[in-house]
Amino acid sequence: MNAPASMTEPAAGFTPEQKQYIEGFFAGLAVNPPFAGHTATGQITATPGHALANLAMPPVEDTVFGTPLSDLSKPERWKYDENPLDIWEKLLAHADADKFPDEADTFRFKFFGLFYVAPAQDSLMLRVRIPAGELTSAQLHGLADMAKDWGGGCAHITTRANLQIREFRPRDIIKVLTRLQELGLTSRGSGADNIRNITASPNSGFDFDEVLDVRAYAKGLHYYILNHRDLYGLPRKFNVAFDNGGSISAAADTNDIGFIACKVTEKSLAMLPSASSGIIPGTYFRVQLGGITGHGDFARDTSLLVKPSECVAVAAAMIRVFNENADRTNRKKARLKYLLEKWGMEKFIEETQKKLAFPLGRLALEGCEPRHVLIKHGWLGVYKQPQLGLNYIGIGVPVGRLSAKQMHRLAELAGKYGSGELRLTVWQNLLIPHVPDAFVERVKCDLVQIGLHVEPSSTTGGIVACTGNKGCKYSSTDTKGHAVALSHFLAEKQLDTGFPVNIHFTGCPHSCAQHYCGDIGLLGAKHSDGSEAYHIVLGGGMGDEQGIAREIFRNVRATEVNTLMGQILQAYIGRRQSGETFTQWARRHSVGELQEMLSA
């Protein structure tokens, strides 16, 4: 991460005036600079290369990938001063003293997946990496025991298809991390400036409509990252998703890199007006870059067409280009989107190509078979698998929260009636696959008994919520509490919109719940009277509905949200055109028209 120091004692930083002086000094000496240094025996030499440093020159400021130390953002300086991957002894000391970390170490702890979440909670949260969202029954049992024995007795499924367990004390962090390793899991790099959990279509391997089972590629990148220290400590966080091209969205277009499985056929190649540059029919990944919906942008197609066997290498090259060239001075401009805006897509691809030992293929989007139509809310309900007599069951988990007891029971059901496997989704729920026909109804009954559900609902099946202010210092609102309350309200109303509607609650502009991508999005805020409130946006979508929602109302009190949501959905039901989805209806009207219609 750090360039080697050219002096024995690097400077701590320079003022603008000092920098100007040094630049002038170097310019004057550029032709024939003097040299005076000390040899290993203490003699003075005038010959460069016989001494460690030229003491007749001003000290040279260290840099991180070309950025002077004095220009680094605060977190970047923390990483430079002490590599967060090298703090195991510090973790041991904090556990021995039952001591919470200071500001700098709070940041460094995140490299081990440990988050000190004060003031929301005076405790630590653990975020687990679960590549492709795939868990075994044994692992879920183990995580449930960790939550019960050391944490707050529950876990939360996140919008990156992994799990978070809260309310750990510092004294338990070593036990937590070592137990996680014993389960065959890790939390390394699950927070801060690292590549987050690698996600994948949750029904990969048993989706009738998939182009490719993408789990192996998601896991391949996961293990590549774990084995390469240079892929930690990026300028900011980085998201990668693998979409199998099938029926359930993996929200790949919201990621920094999205790999979308696709087919190229003779028929699709014939759609191009010119030759296909050597591309032959087969299965590939199309590459999308630059998604960051909290900043109002989706990943864009690059025309890159990558063989599945090459995708991990391509991802690694792209991440390294980002690591070496993105902004390390301004945290708000440090994501891949902003490097792409600065350079342009073509330069980024050129720099990626320089790191690869094989050529990158290019093909216009029209040269690929169209993507399969997504099943909205396809993560809920019972679906037949290609494997004869087997089904996968999509289970509703309200706002992603599971008690330890529910986790144990889910693990038992997956082991007894399935294959001992579970899949987490980016929609904060999970699937149990490989359930024989004869046991489907039994499993459904057992799920209802433990407070979960299977039956899809057009209004409550797509409610997603970030952590909220009960567990996150950035959130202005209790998103999970308000989302649960809305779910109960809509269930009592028994509204049937006919088409599935996604409702996303997020507590701050970081938009972990991607409010701009929901049919209805709610962004946490504070009302002028200090009460919790939301800004309301309508008409967002992902995949084949891709678009950023528009803000319709500001500072709606949280106590008024349920009534307003009911009015919005009633207006849609009463005023839509035949066959019109919520997103189509919302986009058909101007902001002013929607405000007038919904304020009446």
Coordinates of C-alpha atoms in Angstrom, one line a residue:
M1 CA 0.0 0.0 0.0
N2 CA 2.8 2.4 0.9
A3 CA 5.6 3.6 -1.3
P4 CA 9.1 3.1 0.3
A5 CA 10.5 6.1 2.2
S6 CA 13.5 7.7 0.5
M7 CA 14.9 9.2 3.7
T8 CA 15.7 7.6 7.0
E9 CA 13.2 9.9 8.8
P10 CA 10.3 10.9 6.6
A11 CA 8.8 14.4 7.0
A12 CA 5.5 14.6 8.8
G13 CA 4.1 17.0 6.2
F14 CA 4.6 20.4 4.6
T15 CA 2.8 23.7 4.4
P16 CA 1.9 25.0 0.9
E17 CA 4.7 27.6 1.2
Q18 CA 7.2 24.8 2.1
K19 CA 6.0 22.7 -0.8
Q20 CA 6.5 25.7 -3.2
Y21 CA 10.0 26.3 -1.8
I22 CA 11.0 22.6 -2.2
E23 CA 9.6 22.5 -5.8
G24 CA 11.7 25.5 -6.7
F25 CA 14.8 24.1 -4.9
F26 CA 14.5 20.8 -6.8
A27 CA 14.0 22.6 -10.1
G28 CA 17.2 24.5 -9.6
L29 CA 19.1 21.3 -8.8
A30 CA 17.6 19.1 -11.4
V31 CA 20.6 19.3 -13.7
N32 CA 23.4 18.5 -11.3
P33 CA 22.3 18.1 -7.7
P34 CA 25.0 17.9 -5.0
F35 CA 25.3 14.7 -2.9
A36 CA 26.5 14.2 0.6
G37 CA 25.7 11.2 2.7
H38 CA 27.0 8.8 5.3
T39 CA 28.3 5.4 4.5
A40 CA 27.6 2.4 6.8
T41 CA 30.9 3.0 8.6
G42 CA 30.1 6.6 9.2
Q43 CA 32.3 8.2 6.5
I44 CA 31.0 11.1 4.4
T45 CA 30.6 10.3 0.7
A46 CA 29.8 12.4 -2.3
T47 CA 28.9 9.4 -4.4
P48 CA 25.2 8.5 -4.8
G49 CA 24.5 4.9 -4.1
H50 CA 27.1 4.7 -1.4
A51 CA 24.8 6.1 1.3
L52 CA 21.2 5.6 2.3
A53 CA 20.1 9.2 1.8
N54 CA 21.3 12.5 0.3
L55 CA 21.6 14.8 3.3
A56 CA 22.3 17.8 1.1
M57 CA 18.7 17.8 -0.1
P58 CA 15.5 18.6 1.6
P59 CA 13.6 15.6 3.0
V60 CA 11.1 14.0 0.5
E61 CA 7.6 13.5 1.8
D62 CA 6.3 9.9 1.7
T63 CA 3.4 9.2 -0.5
V64 CA 0.7 6.5 -0.8
F65 CA 0.2 5.7 -4.5
G66 CA 1.5 9.1 -5.3
T67 CA -0.6 11.1 -2.8
P68 CA 1.6 13.0 -0.3
L69 CA 1.0 12.1 3.4
S70 CA 0.0 15.6 4.2
D71 CA -2.9 15.4 1.7
L72 CA -4.3 12.1 2.9
S73 CA -7.7 11.9 4.5
K74 CA -7.7 11.0 8.2
P75 CA -8.6 7.3 7.6
E76 CA -5.9 7.0 5.0
R77 CA -3.3 8.3 7.5
W78 CA -4.5 5.8 10.1
K79 CA -3.9 3.0 7.6
Y80 CA -0.4 4.4 6.8
D81 CA 0.6 4.7 10.4
E82 CA -0.5 1.2 11.3
N83 CA -1.7 -1.4 8.8
P84 CA -5.0 -2.6 10.2
L85 CA -4.3 -6.2 9.1
D86 CA -1.4 -6.2 11.6
I87 CA -3.3 -5.4 14.9
W88 CA -3.9 -8.9 16.2
E89 CA -1.9 -8.2 19.4
K90 CA -3.9 -5.1 19.8
L91 CA -7.1 -7.1 19.6
L92 CA -5.8 -9.4 22.3
A93 CA -4.9 -6.5 24.5
H94 CA -8.4 -5.0 24.1
A95 CA -10.0 -8.4 24.9
D96 CA -7.8 -8.8 28.0
A97 CA -8.7 -5.3 29.3
D98 CA -12.3 -5.5 28.1
K99 CA -11.7 -2.2 26.5
F100 CA -13.4 -0.5 23.5
P101 CA -11.1 1.0 20.8
D102 CA -10.3 4.7 20.3
E103 CA -11.3 6.5 17.0
A104 CA -8.4 5.3 14.9
D105 CA -8.6 1.7 16.2
T106 CA -12.4 1.7 15.7
F107 CA -11.6 2.2 12.0
R108 CA -8.8 -0.5 12.1
F109 CA -11.0 -3.0 13.9
K110 CA -13.4 -3.0 10.9
F111 CA -10.7 -4.8 8.9
F112 CA -11.5 -7.8 11.1
G113 CA -15.2 -7.2 10.7
L114 CA -15.6 -5.7 14.2
F115 CA -17.6 -2.5 14.5
Y116 CA -17.7 -0.4 17.6
V117 CA -21.2 1.1 17.1
A118 CA -21.4 3.7 19.9
P119 CA -23.3 5.9 20.6
A120 CA -26.1 3.8 19.1
Q121 CA -25.0 0.8 21.1
D122 CA -22.1 0.6 23.6
S123 CA -20.9 -2.7 22.1
L124 CA -19.3 -4.3 19.1
M125 CA -21.0 -5.7 16.0
L126 CA -19.5 -8.6 13.9
R127 CA -20.1 -8.7 10.2
V128 CA -19.5 -12.1 8.6
R129 CA -18.4 -12.7 5.0
I130 CA -20.6 -15.3 3.4
P131 CA -19.6 -15.5 -0.3
A132 CA -22.5 -16.1 -2.7
G133 CA -24.7 -16.0 0.4
E134 CA -24.3 -19.8 0.8
L135 CA -24.4 -21.2 4.4
T136 CA -24.5 -24.7 5.7
S137 CA -26.8 -25.8 8.6
A138 CA -23.8 -26.4 10.8
Q139 CA -22.5 -22.9 10.2
L140 CA -25.9 -21.4 10.9
H141 CA -26.1 -23.4 14.2
G142 CA -22.7 -22.1 15.1
L143 CA -23.6 -18.5 14.4
A144 CA -26.8 -18.9 16.4
D145 CA -24.7 -20.1 19.4
M146 CA -22.4 -17.1 19.0
A147 CA -25.3 -14.7 19.0
K148 CA -26.8 -16.4 22.1
D149 CA -23.6 -16.9 24.1
W150 CA -21.8 -13.7 23.4
G151 CA -24.0 -11.3 21.5
G152 CA -27.5 -9.9 21.7
G153 CA -29.3 -13.2 20.9
C154 CA -30.1 -12.4 17.2
A155 CA -28.6 -11.8 13.8
H156 CA -29.5 -9.6 10.9
I157 CA -29.4 -10.5 7.2
T158 CA -27.9 -7.5 5.4
T159 CA -28.4 -6.1 1.9
R160 CA -25.1 -7.8 0.9
A161 CA -26.5 -11.3 1.7
N162 CA -24.4 -11.7 4.8
L163 CA -25.0 -11.7 8.6
Q164 CA -24.4 -9.2 11.3
I165 CA -24.4 -10.1 15.0
R166 CA -24.5 -7.4 17.6
E167 CA -23.9 -6.6 21.3
F168 CA -20.5 -8.3 21.7
R169 CA -18.3 -7.1 24.6
P170 CA -14.6 -6.4 23.9
R171 CA -13.6 -9.3 26.2
D172 CA -15.2 -11.8 23.8
I173 CA -13.8 -10.6 20.5
I174 CA -11.0 -13.2 20.3
K175 CA -13.4 -16.0 21.1
V176 CA -15.8 -14.6 18.4
L177 CA -13.1 -14.4 15.7
T178 CA -11.6 -17.8 16.4
R179 CA -15.0 -19.5 16.6
L180 CA -15.9 -18.0 13.3
Q181 CA -12.8 -19.5 11.8
E182 CA -13.7 -22.9 13.3
L183 CA -17.0 -22.7 11.4
G184 CA -15.1 -22.2 8.1
L185 CA -16.1 -18.5 7.9
T186 CA -14.3 -15.2 8.2
S187 CA -15.1 -11.5 8.8
R188 CA -11.8 -10.3 7.4
G189 CA -12.3 -7.2 5.3
S190 CA -16.0 -7.0 5.8
G191 CA -15.9 -3.4 6.8
A192 CA -14.1 -0.1 6.1
D193 CA -12.0 0.4 2.9
N194 CA -12.3 -3.1 1.6
I195 CA -14.1 -5.4 -0.8
R196 CA -17.3 -6.3 0.8
N197 CA -19.1 -9.6 0.8
I198 CA -19.1 -11.0 -2.8
T199 CA -22.8 -11.5 -3.7
A200 CA -24.4 -13.8 -6.2
S201 CA -27.9 -14.7 -7.5
P202 CA -29.3 -16.7 -4.5
N203 CA -30.8 -19.5 -6.6
S204 CA -27.7 -20.3 -8.5
G205 CA -27.5 -24.0 -9.2
F206 CA -31.2 -24.6 -9.1
D207 CA -32.7 -21.9 -11.3
F208 CA -34.6 -23.1 -14.4
D209 CA -33.8 -19.8 -16.1
E210 CA -30.1 -19.3 -15.2
V211 CA -27.4 -19.0 -17.8
L212 CA -24.7 -20.1 -15.5
D213 CA -24.2 -21.2 -11.9
V214 CA -22.1 -18.3 -10.6
R215 CA -21.2 -19.5 -7.1
A216 CA -17.8 -20.8 -8.0
Y217 CA -16.8 -17.4 -9.5
A218 CA -18.1 -15.4 -6.5
K219 CA -16.2 -17.8 -4.1
G220 CA -13.1 -17.7 -6.3
L221 CA -12.9 -13.9 -6.0
H222 CA -13.6 -14.2 -2.3
Y223 CA -10.6 -16.5 -1.7
Y224 CA -8.4 -14.5 -4.1
I225 CA -9.0 -11.4 -1.9
L226 CA -8.3 -13.3 1.3
N227 CA -4.9 -14.4 -0.1
H228 CA -3.7 -11.0 -1.3
R229 CA -3.0 -8.3 1.3
D230 CA -2.7 -5.6 -1.4
L231 CA -6.5 -5.9 -2.0
Y232 CA -7.2 -4.5 1.5
G233 CA -7.0 -0.8 2.4
L234 CA -8.6 0.5 -0.8
P235 CA -9.5 4.2 -1.1
R236 CA -13.1 3.3 -0.1
K237 CA -15.3 0.3 0.1
F238 CA -15.9 -1.8 -3.1
N239 CA -18.8 -4.0 -4.1
V240 CA -18.8 -6.9 -6.6
A241 CA -21.8 -9.1 -7.6
F242 CA -22.3 -12.1 -9.9
D243 CA -25.7 -12.4 -11.6
N244 CA -26.6 -15.8 -13.1
G245 CA -28.9 -14.2 -15.7
G246 CA -31.9 -16.0 -14.2
S247 CA -35.1 -15.2 -12.4
I248 CA -34.0 -13.4 -9.1
S249 CA -32.2 -10.1 -9.1
A250 CA -28.8 -10.0 -7.4
A251 CA -28.9 -6.1 -7.7
A252 CA -25.7 -6.3 -9.7
D253 CA -26.2 -2.9 -11.3
T254 CA -25.8 -1.3 -7.9
N255 CA -22.2 -2.6 -7.5
D256 CA -18.9 -1.2 -8.4
I257 CA -18.4 -4.3 -10.6
G258 CA -21.3 -6.4 -11.8
F259 CA -20.7 -9.6 -13.7
I260 CA -23.9 -10.6 -15.6
A261 CA -24.0 -14.1 -17.1
C262 CA -25.1 -14.1 -20.7
K263 CA -25.2 -16.2 -23.9
V264 CA -23.8 -15.3 -27.3
T265 CA -25.4 -17.3 -30.1
E266 CA -25.1 -17.3 -33.9
K267 CA -28.5 -15.6 -33.9
S268 CA -27.5 -12.9 -31.5
L269 CA -24.2 -12.2 -33.3
A270 CA -26.2 -11.8 -36.5
M271 CA -28.0 -8.8 -34.9
L272 CA -24.7 -6.8 -35.1
P273 CA -24.2 -4.6 -38.1
S274 CA -20.4 -5.5 -38.2
A275 CA -18.1 -8.3 -37.4
S276 CA -17.9 -9.5 -33.7
S277 CA -14.1 -9.2 -33.3
G278 CA -13.4 -12.9 -32.9
I279 CA -16.2 -13.5 -30.3
I280 CA -17.6 -17.0 -30.8
P281 CA -20.9 -18.3 -29.5
G282 CA -20.8 -19.4 -25.9
T283 CA -21.4 -18.4 -22.2
Y284 CA -19.8 -15.2 -21.0
F285 CA -20.0 -12.5 -18.4
R286 CA -20.9 -8.9 -19.4
V287 CA -19.2 -6.4 -17.2
Q288 CA -20.9 -3.3 -15.7
L289 CA -18.9 -0.7 -13.7
G290 CA -19.5 2.2 -11.3
G291 CA -22.7 1.5 -9.5
I292 CA -23.2 3.5 -6.3
T293 CA -26.9 4.2 -5.8
G294 CA -26.4 6.2 -2.7
H295 CA -24.8 8.8 -5.0
G296 CA -27.6 8.4 -7.6
D297 CA -25.9 6.2 -10.1
F298 CA -26.1 2.7 -11.6
A299 CA -23.3 0.6 -13.0
R300 CA -22.9 1.0 -16.8
D301 CA -22.3 -1.6 -19.4
T302 CA -18.7 -1.5 -20.6
S303 CA -19.1 -3.8 -23.7
L304 CA -16.5 -6.1 -22.1
L305 CA -17.3 -9.8 -22.6
V306 CA -15.3 -12.0 -20.3
K307 CA -15.0 -15.8 -20.3
P308 CA -16.1 -17.3 -16.9
S309 CA -12.6 -18.7 -16.4
E310 CA -11.2 -15.2 -16.7
C311 CA -13.6 -13.2 -14.5
V312 CA -11.7 -13.5 -11.2
A313 CA -8.5 -12.2 -12.9
V314 CA -10.4 -9.4 -14.5
A315 CA -11.9 -8.4 -11.2
A316 CA -8.5 -8.5 -9.5
A317 CA -7.0 -6.3 -12.2
M318 CA -9.8 -3.7 -12.0
I319 CA -9.6 -3.5 -8.2
R320 CA -5.9 -2.9 -8.4
V321 CA -6.3 -0.1 -10.9
F322 CA -8.9 1.4 -8.6
N323 CA -6.6 0.9 -5.6
E324 CA -3.6 2.6 -7.3
N325 CA -5.4 5.6 -8.8
A326 CA -8.6 6.6 -6.9
D327 CA -8.8 9.6 -4.7
R328 CA -7.3 9.2 -1.2
T329 CA -7.8 12.8 -0.1
N330 CA -11.6 13.2 -0.3
R331 CA -13.7 10.4 1.1
K332 CA -16.8 11.6 -0.7
K333 CA -15.1 11.2 -4.1
A334 CA -13.2 8.0 -3.4
R335 CA -15.5 5.4 -5.0
L336 CA -14.9 3.8 -8.4
K337 CA -17.7 6.0 -10.0
Y338 CA -15.5 9.1 -9.5
L339 CA -12.4 7.5 -11.0
L340 CA -14.5 6.6 -14.0
E341 CA -15.8 10.1 -14.3
K342 CA -12.3 11.5 -14.1
W343 CA -10.7 9.1 -16.6
G344 CA -13.5 7.9 -18.7
M345 CA -14.4 4.3 -19.2
E346 CA -11.9 3.6 -22.0
K347 CA -8.9 4.7 -20.0
F348 CA -9.9 2.5 -17.1
I349 CA -10.3 -0.5 -19.4
E350 CA -6.9 0.3 -21.0
E351 CA -5.2 0.4 -17.5
T352 CA -6.9 -2.9 -16.6
Q353 CA -5.7 -4.5 -19.8
K354 CA -2.1 -3.6 -18.9
K355 CA -2.4 -5.8 -15.8
L356 CA -3.7 -8.8 -17.7
A357 CA -1.8 -11.5 -19.6
F358 CA -4.7 -12.1 -22.0
P359 CA -6.8 -9.7 -24.1
L360 CA -10.1 -8.4 -23.0
G361 CA -13.0 -9.2 -25.4
R362 CA -15.5 -6.5 -26.5
L363 CA -19.0 -7.0 -27.9
A364 CA -21.9 -4.6 -28.2
L365 CA -24.8 -5.5 -25.9
E366 CA -27.0 -6.3 -29.0
G367 CA -24.6 -9.2 -29.7
C368 CA -25.8 -11.1 -26.6
E369 CA -29.1 -12.9 -26.0
P370 CA -31.5 -10.7 -24.0
R371 CA -31.5 -11.2 -20.3
H372 CA -34.2 -13.3 -18.8
V373 CA -37.1 -11.3 -17.3
L374 CA -36.7 -11.1 -13.5
I375 CA -39.4 -12.3 -11.1
K376 CA -40.0 -9.4 -8.8
H377 CA -40.3 -10.8 -5.2
G378 CA -39.0 -14.1 -6.6
W379 CA -37.2 -14.5 -3.3
L380 CA -40.5 -15.4 -1.6
G381 CA -42.6 -18.6 -2.1
V382 CA -42.1 -22.1 -3.4
Y383 CA -40.4 -22.7 -6.7
K384 CA -39.7 -25.9 -8.6
Q385 CA -36.1 -26.8 -9.3
P386 CA -34.6 -28.4 -12.4
Q387 CA -33.7 -31.3 -10.2
L388 CA -36.7 -33.7 -10.4
G389 CA -39.1 -33.6 -7.4
L390 CA -37.2 -30.8 -5.6
N391 CA -38.1 -27.2 -4.6
Y392 CA -36.6 -24.1 -3.1
I393 CA -38.5 -22.2 -0.5
G394 CA -38.1 -18.4 -0.3
I395 CA -38.6 -17.4 3.3
G396 CA -39.7 -13.9 4.5
V397 CA -37.7 -12.6 7.4
P398 CA -39.1 -9.2 8.6
V399 CA -36.4 -6.6 8.1
G400 CA -33.8 -9.4 8.1
R401 CA -33.9 -10.0 11.9
L402 CA -33.5 -13.6 13.1
S403 CA -33.4 -14.7 16.7
A404 CA -31.0 -17.4 17.8
K405 CA -33.9 -19.8 18.2
Q406 CA -35.1 -19.1 14.7
M407 CA -31.6 -19.6 13.3
H408 CA -31.4 -23.0 15.0
R409 CA -34.8 -24.0 13.7
L410 CA -34.0 -22.9 10.2
A411 CA -30.7 -24.9 10.3
E412 CA -32.7 -27.9 11.5
L413 CA -35.3 -27.6 8.7
A414 CA -32.6 -27.3 6.0
G415 CA -30.8 -30.3 7.4
K416 CA -33.8 -32.5 7.9
Y417 CA -35.9 -31.7 4.8
G418 CA -33.3 -30.2 2.5
S419 CA -29.6 -30.7 1.7
G420 CA -28.3 -28.9 4.8
E421 CA -27.8 -25.7 2.7
L422 CA -29.3 -22.2 3.0
R423 CA -28.9 -19.1 0.8
L424 CA -29.1 -15.6 2.0
T425 CA -30.3 -12.8 -0.4
V426 CA -29.6 -9.1 -0.8
W427 CA -33.4 -8.7 0.0
Q428 CA -32.8 -9.5 3.6
N429 CA -34.3 -13.0 3.5
L430 CA -33.2 -16.5 2.8
L431 CA -33.9 -19.7 0.7
I432 CA -33.9 -23.3 1.7
P433 CA -33.2 -25.4 -1.5
H434 CA -33.6 -29.0 -2.4
V435 CA -36.8 -29.7 -0.4
P436 CA -38.7 -32.7 -1.8
D437 CA -42.3 -32.2 -2.9
A438 CA -43.6 -34.4 -0.1
F439 CA -42.1 -32.1 2.6
V440 CA -42.9 -28.6 1.2
E441 CA -46.1 -28.1 3.2
R442 CA -44.6 -29.4 6.4
V443 CA -41.7 -27.0 6.1
K444 CA -44.1 -24.1 5.4
C445 CA -46.1 -24.9 8.5
D446 CA -42.9 -25.0 10.7
L447 CA -41.8 -21.7 9.3
V448 CA -45.0 -20.0 10.2
Q449 CA -44.8 -21.5 13.8
I450 CA -41.4 -19.7 14.3
G451 CA -42.7 -16.3 13.1
L452 CA -41.5 -16.4 9.5
H453 CA -43.6 -16.6 6.3
V454 CA -43.5 -18.0 2.8
E455 CA -46.5 -16.6 1.0
P456 CA -45.6 -13.6 -1.2
S457 CA -47.4 -10.2 -0.6
S458 CA -47.4 -7.5 -3.2
T459 CA -47.0 -4.8 -0.6
T460 CA -45.0 -6.3 2.3
G461 CA -42.8 -8.8 0.4
G462 CA -40.3 -6.2 -0.7
I463 CA -39.8 -4.1 2.5
V464 CA -36.1 -3.6 3.1
A465 CA -34.5 -1.6 5.9
C466 CA -31.0 -0.7 7.0
T467 CA -29.8 -1.0 10.6
G468 CA -31.4 2.3 11.7
N469 CA -30.5 4.4 14.7
K470 CA -30.9 1.5 17.2
G471 CA -27.6 0.2 15.9
C472 CA -26.0 2.8 13.6
K473 CA -24.7 6.3 14.6
Y474 CA -25.3 7.6 11.1
S475 CA -29.0 6.9 11.0
S476 CA -31.5 9.6 11.8
T477 CA -34.4 7.2 12.2
D478 CA -35.4 3.8 13.6
T479 CA -35.7 2.3 10.1
K480 CA -36.3 -1.3 11.2
G481 CA -38.9 -0.4 13.8
H482 CA -40.8 1.8 11.3
A483 CA -40.5 -0.8 8.5
V484 CA -42.0 -3.5 10.8
A485 CA -44.8 -1.1 11.8
L486 CA -45.6 -0.4 8.1
S487 CA -45.6 -4.1 7.3
H488 CA -48.2 -4.7 10.0
F489 CA -50.2 -1.7 8.8
L490 CA -50.3 -2.8 5.2
A491 CA -51.1 -6.4 6.2
E492 CA -54.2 -5.2 8.1
K493 CA -55.2 -3.0 5.2
Q494 CA -55.0 -6.1 2.9
L495 CA -54.1 -4.0 0.0
D496 CA -53.5 -6.0 -3.2
T497 CA -51.6 -3.9 -5.8
G498 CA -51.6 -6.8 -8.3
F499 CA -47.9 -6.1 -9.1
P500 CA -45.1 -6.4 -6.4
V501 CA -44.0 -3.1 -4.9
N502 CA -40.6 -2.7 -3.2
I503 CA -40.3 -0.3 -0.2
H504 CA -36.8 0.7 1.0
F505 CA -36.1 2.4 4.3
T506 CA -32.7 3.9 4.8
G507 CA -31.6 6.0 7.7
C508 CA -28.9 8.3 6.2
P509 CA -27.5 9.3 2.8
H510 CA -25.1 6.4 2.8
S511 CA -28.2 4.5 1.6
C512 CA -27.3 1.0 2.7
A513 CA -30.9 0.0 1.9
Q514 CA -30.7 1.7 -1.5
H515 CA -33.8 3.9 -1.1
Y516 CA -33.3 5.4 -4.6
C517 CA -33.9 2.0 -6.1
G518 CA -37.2 1.2 -4.5
D519 CA -40.6 1.7 -6.0
I520 CA -41.0 3.7 -2.8
G521 CA -37.9 4.9 -0.9
L522 CA -37.7 6.5 2.5
L523 CA -34.6 8.5 3.5
G524 CA -34.3 9.2 7.3
A525 CA -34.1 12.8 8.4
K526 CA -34.9 15.0 11.3
H527 CA -38.0 17.2 11.3
S528 CA -37.7 20.9 12.4
D529 CA -39.2 19.9 15.7
G530 CA -36.6 17.3 16.3
S531 CA -38.8 14.3 15.6
E532 CA -37.9 11.5 13.3
A533 CA -38.9 12.0 9.7
Y534 CA -38.4 10.8 6.2
H535 CA -37.9 12.2 2.7
I536 CA -40.1 10.2 0.3
V537 CA -39.0 9.2 -3.2
L538 CA -41.0 7.3 -5.8
G539 CA -40.4 5.4 -9.0
G540 CA -37.0 3.8 -8.5
G541 CA -36.0 0.3 -9.8
M542 CA -33.2 -2.1 -10.6
G543 CA -32.5 -4.5 -13.5
D544 CA -35.2 -4.2 -16.2
E545 CA -36.9 -1.4 -14.2
Q546 CA -33.6 0.5 -13.6
G547 CA -34.0 4.1 -12.6
I548 CA -33.4 6.6 -9.8
A549 CA -36.5 7.5 -7.8
R550 CA -37.6 11.2 -7.6
E551 CA -38.2 13.0 -4.3
I552 CA -41.9 13.8 -3.8
F553 CA -42.1 14.8 -0.1
R554 CA -39.7 16.0 2.5
N555 CA -39.7 15.7 6.2
V556 CA -42.7 13.5 6.6
R557 CA -42.9 12.7 10.3
A558 CA -42.4 9.0 11.0
T559 CA -45.7 8.9 12.8
E560 CA -47.4 9.9 9.5
V561 CA -45.6 7.5 7.2
N562 CA -48.0 4.6 7.4
T563 CA -51.0 6.7 6.5
L564 CA -49.1 8.3 3.6
M565 CA -47.9 4.9 2.3
G566 CA -51.5 3.7 2.3
Q567 CA -52.6 6.8 0.4
I568 CA -49.8 6.3 -2.2
L569 CA -50.7 2.7 -2.8
Q570 CA -54.4 3.4 -3.0
A571 CA -53.7 6.2 -5.5
Y572 CA -51.8 3.7 -7.6
I573 CA -54.5 1.1 -7.4
G574 CA -57.2 3.6 -8.3
R575 CA -55.4 5.6 -11.1
R576 CA -53.1 3.1 -12.9
Q577 CA -53.6 2.1 -16.5
S578 CA -54.2 -1.5 -17.4
G579 CA -51.1 -3.7 -16.7
E580 CA -49.2 -0.7 -15.3
T581 CA -46.6 -1.4 -12.6
F582 CA -46.0 1.0 -9.8
T583 CA -42.8 2.2 -11.3
Q584 CA -44.4 2.8 -14.6
W585 CA -47.3 4.7 -13.0
A586 CA -45.0 6.9 -10.9
R587 CA -42.7 7.7 -13.8
R588 CA -45.7 8.6 -16.0
H589 CA -46.5 11.5 -13.8
S590 CA -44.4 14.6 -13.0
V591 CA -43.3 15.4 -9.5
G592 CA -45.9 18.2 -9.3
E593 CA -48.7 15.9 -10.4
L594 CA -47.8 13.2 -7.9
Q595 CA -47.6 15.8 -5.1
E596 CA -51.0 17.2 -6.0
M597 CA -52.5 13.8 -6.4
L598 CA -51.1 12.4 -3.1
S599 CA -51.8 15.6 -1.0
A600 CA -55.5 15.7 -1.9

